[in-house]
Coordinates of C-alpha atoms in Angstrom, one line a residue:
M249 CA 96.6 61.4 117.9
L250 CA 96.4 60.2 114.3
S251 CA 94.8 56.9 113.6
A252 CA 93.9 54.8 110.6
T253 CA 90.3 56.1 110.8
S254 CA 91.6 59.6 110.2
L255 CA 92.4 58.5 106.6
E256 CA 88.8 57.7 105.7
P257 CA 87.5 61.3 105.1
V258 CA 90.5 62.0 103.0
R259 CA 90.2 58.8 101.1
A260 CA 86.6 59.4 100.3
R261 CA 87.4 62.9 99.1
F262 CA 90.0 61.6 96.7
E263 CA 87.7 58.8 95.4
R264 CA 85.3 61.5 94.1
G265 CA 86.6 62.7 90.7
V266 CA 90.3 62.3 91.1
T267 CA 91.8 60.3 88.3
S268 CA 94.7 57.9 88.7
N269 CA 98.2 59.0 87.7
Q270 CA 99.2 58.9 84.0
P271 CA 102.7 58.5 82.5
L272 CA 102.3 61.9 80.8
Y273 CA 101.6 63.6 84.2
R274 CA 104.5 61.9 85.9
D275 CA 107.1 62.5 83.3
I276 CA 106.1 65.9 81.8
A277 CA 103.3 67.8 83.6
K278 CA 104.6 67.1 87.1
R279 CA 108.1 68.3 86.2
G280 CA 106.6 71.4 84.6
F281 CA 104.7 72.1 87.7
D282 CA 107.8 71.5 89.8
L283 CA 109.9 73.9 87.8
A284 CA 107.2 76.6 87.7
V285 CA 106.5 76.6 91.4
A286 CA 110.2 76.2 92.4
G287 CA 111.3 78.9 90.0
V288 CA 108.7 81.4 91.2
V289 CA 109.5 80.7 94.9
T290 CA 113.2 80.9 94.4
L291 CA 113.0 84.2 92.5
T292 CA 110.4 85.9 94.7
V293 CA 111.0 84.4 98.1
L294 CA 114.1 82.4 98.5
S295 CA 116.3 85.1 96.9
W296 CA 115.9 87.3 100.0
L297 CA 114.7 84.8 102.6
L298 CA 117.7 82.5 102.3
P299 CA 120.3 85.2 103.2
L300 CA 118.1 86.7 105.9
L301 CA 117.4 83.5 107.7
A302 CA 121.0 82.4 107.2
L303 CA 122.2 85.5 108.9
L304 CA 119.8 85.0 111.8
I305 CA 120.8 81.4 112.2
R306 CA 124.5 82.2 112.2
L307 CA 124.0 85.0 114.8
S308 CA 121.9 82.9 117.1
S309 CA 124.2 79.8 117.3
R310 CA 127.5 78.5 116.2
G311 CA 127.7 76.5 112.9
P312 CA 126.6 76.7 109.3
A313 CA 123.2 78.1 108.3
L314 CA 122.4 75.1 106.0
F315 CA 122.1 71.5 107.2
V316 CA 123.0 69.1 104.4
Q317 CA 121.9 65.5 105.0
V318 CA 122.1 62.6 102.5
R319 CA 118.7 61.1 101.9
S320 CA 117.1 58.6 99.6
G321 CA 115.4 59.8 96.4
R322 CA 113.5 58.1 93.6
N323 CA 114.4 54.4 93.3
G324 CA 116.6 54.7 96.3
R325 CA 119.2 57.0 94.7
Q326 CA 120.8 59.2 97.3
F327 CA 121.1 63.0 97.1
P328 CA 122.1 65.9 99.4
C329 CA 118.9 67.2 101.0
L330 CA 119.1 70.9 102.0
K331 CA 117.5 72.4 105.1
F332 CA 118.1 75.4 107.3
R333 CA 119.9 74.3 110.4
T334 CA 117.5 74.2 113.3
M335 CA 119.6 72.4 116.0
T336 CA 122.8 73.1 117.8
Y337 CA 125.8 72.3 115.6
N338 CA 127.3 68.9 116.4
P339 CA 128.8 67.3 113.3
G340 CA 129.7 64.1 115.1
A341 CA 126.4 63.4 116.7
E342 CA 124.5 60.1 116.1
F343 CA 121.1 60.3 114.3
K344 CA 118.1 60.9 116.6
Q345 CA 114.7 62.1 115.6
A346 CA 113.6 65.4 117.0
E347 CA 111.1 65.0 119.9
Q348 CA 108.8 67.3 121.8
G349 CA 110.9 69.6 124.0
D350 CA 114.1 68.6 122.3
S351 CA 117.0 70.6 123.9
R352 CA 119.0 70.4 120.6
V353 CA 116.5 72.7 118.8
T354 CA 117.5 76.3 118.8
P355 CA 114.9 79.1 119.5
I356 CA 114.9 80.2 115.9
G357 CA 115.0 76.6 114.8
R358 CA 111.8 76.0 116.7
I359 CA 110.0 78.7 114.7
L360 CA 111.4 77.4 111.4
R361 CA 110.3 73.8 112.2
K362 CA 106.8 74.9 113.3
T363 CA 106.3 76.9 110.1
N364 CA 108.0 74.5 107.7
L365 CA 110.4 77.3 106.7
D366 CA 113.4 75.0 107.5
E367 CA 112.4 73.1 104.3
M368 CA 112.6 76.1 102.0
P369 CA 116.1 75.4 100.6
Q370 CA 114.7 72.2 99.2
F371 CA 113.3 74.3 96.3
L372 CA 116.9 74.2 95.1
N373 CA 116.7 70.4 95.3
V374 CA 113.6 70.6 93.1
L375 CA 115.4 72.7 90.5
A376 CA 118.3 70.3 90.5
G377 CA 115.9 67.4 89.8
H378 CA 116.4 65.6 93.2
M379 CA 112.9 66.3 94.5
S380 CA 109.4 67.3 93.5
V381 CA 107.4 70.0 95.2
V382 CA 104.9 67.4 96.3
G383 CA 105.6 63.7 97.1
P384 CA 106.5 61.4 100.0
R385 CA 109.0 63.1 102.3
P386 CA 112.5 61.7 102.1
H387 CA 113.6 60.0 105.3
P388 CA 117.1 60.1 106.9
L389 CA 119.1 57.0 105.9
P390 CA 118.9 55.5 109.4
L391 CA 115.1 55.4 109.2
D392 CA 115.4 53.8 105.7
A393 CA 117.7 51.2 107.1
K394 CA 115.2 50.5 109.9
F395 CA 112.1 50.1 107.8
W396 CA 113.2 49.3 104.3
H397 CA 113.0 45.5 104.5
V398 CA 110.6 45.0 107.4
M399 CA 107.8 47.5 106.9
P400 CA 105.3 46.4 104.2
G401 CA 104.9 49.1 101.5
Y402 CA 107.8 51.2 102.8
K403 CA 109.9 50.8 99.6
D404 CA 106.8 51.9 97.5
R405 CA 107.4 55.5 98.8
Y406 CA 110.5 55.7 96.6
K407 CA 108.7 54.9 93.3
V408 CA 108.4 58.6 92.8
K409 CA 110.6 61.6 93.6
P410 CA 110.4 62.7 97.3
G411 CA 108.6 66.0 98.0
I412 CA 109.1 69.2 100.0
T413 CA 105.6 68.5 101.2
G414 CA 103.2 65.6 100.8
L415 CA 99.8 64.2 101.5
A416 CA 101.0 62.7 104.8
Q417 CA 102.6 65.9 106.1
S418 CA 99.7 68.1 105.0
R419 CA 97.2 65.8 106.9
G420 CA 99.3 65.8 110.1
A421 CA 101.3 62.5 109.7
R422 CA 104.7 64.1 110.2
G423 CA 107.4 64.4 112.7
E424 CA 108.6 61.7 115.1
T425 CA 107.8 58.1 114.3
R426 CA 108.7 56.5 117.6
E427 CA 106.0 53.8 117.2
D428 CA 105.4 51.6 114.2
H429 CA 101.8 52.6 113.8
Q430 CA 103.0 56.2 113.1
M431 CA 105.1 55.1 110.2
K432 CA 102.4 52.8 108.9
L433 CA 99.9 55.7 108.8
R434 CA 102.5 57.8 106.9
I435 CA 103.0 55.0 104.4
R436 CA 99.3 54.6 103.8
Y437 CA 99.0 58.3 103.0
D438 CA 102.1 58.2 100.7
R439 CA 100.8 55.1 98.8
M440 CA 97.4 56.8 98.4
Y441 CA 99.1 59.9 97.0
I442 CA 101.2 57.8 94.5
H443 CA 98.1 56.0 93.3
R444 CA 96.0 59.1 93.0
Q445 CA 98.5 61.8 92.1
S446 CA 97.4 64.6 89.8
L447 CA 98.1 68.2 89.1
S448 CA 95.0 69.3 91.0
L449 CA 95.9 67.1 94.0
D450 CA 99.4 68.6 94.1
A451 CA 97.9 72.1 94.1
R452 CA 95.6 71.2 97.0
I453 CA 98.4 69.7 99.0
C454 CA 100.4 72.9 98.4
W455 CA 97.4 75.0 99.7
W456 CA 97.0 72.8 102.8
T457 CA 100.7 73.2 103.5
V458 CA 100.6 77.0 103.2
K459 CA 97.5 77.1 105.5
A460 CA 99.4 75.0 108.1
V461 CA 102.2 77.6 108.2
F462 CA 99.7 80.1 109.6
M463 CA 97.5 77.7 111.6
G464 CA 100.3 75.7 113.1
N465 CA 101.6 72.3 112.3
K466 CA 100.8 69.3 114.5
N467 CA 103.7 67.1 115.5
A468 CA 106.3 69.7 114.5
W469 CA 109.0 70.2 117.1

């Protein structure tokens, strides 16, 4: 289980030689990085992966291949977040976080969630300017409503664009947040990233995320 102490090795690593964020990086270099990575991934991977996975999802269960959920972006602006559908189709269902052994998750959905492939359509969100490749993960609106005014530092996550992946996710602070301490740990990672963001840190987080695809993601169900 993750704890506050698990942040310390990461914090120490970032304190050595990682500069704080600069306006030029936030406004120009980061957008250039986002467009370059999202453009390459869209042309070389998503162009064939999207129709292939869409076909498999449609053949394995009833419903659309893509799941579109409104989420909060930078400064709380809402946008349509794209994902491959990983659960049984039930448009009228109330929001409930996925939990271990969740019966709603389809067999192919379990693979997609474990490997982060369900997030691949969000590269289109990056191209549209809704998201960055790296940043705090956007939460469903019911989670925002629950924590926005009561969890210290929660709103700070939305000072930057949300990301397909982030420091919290790459270090294992992802998935269900049934207990407050799980959300507090995620917020600490997110605020650390916002304070220390740089092009090199974004590249490292992308590498950690790719490694997790092959090594398995903790708390992904």
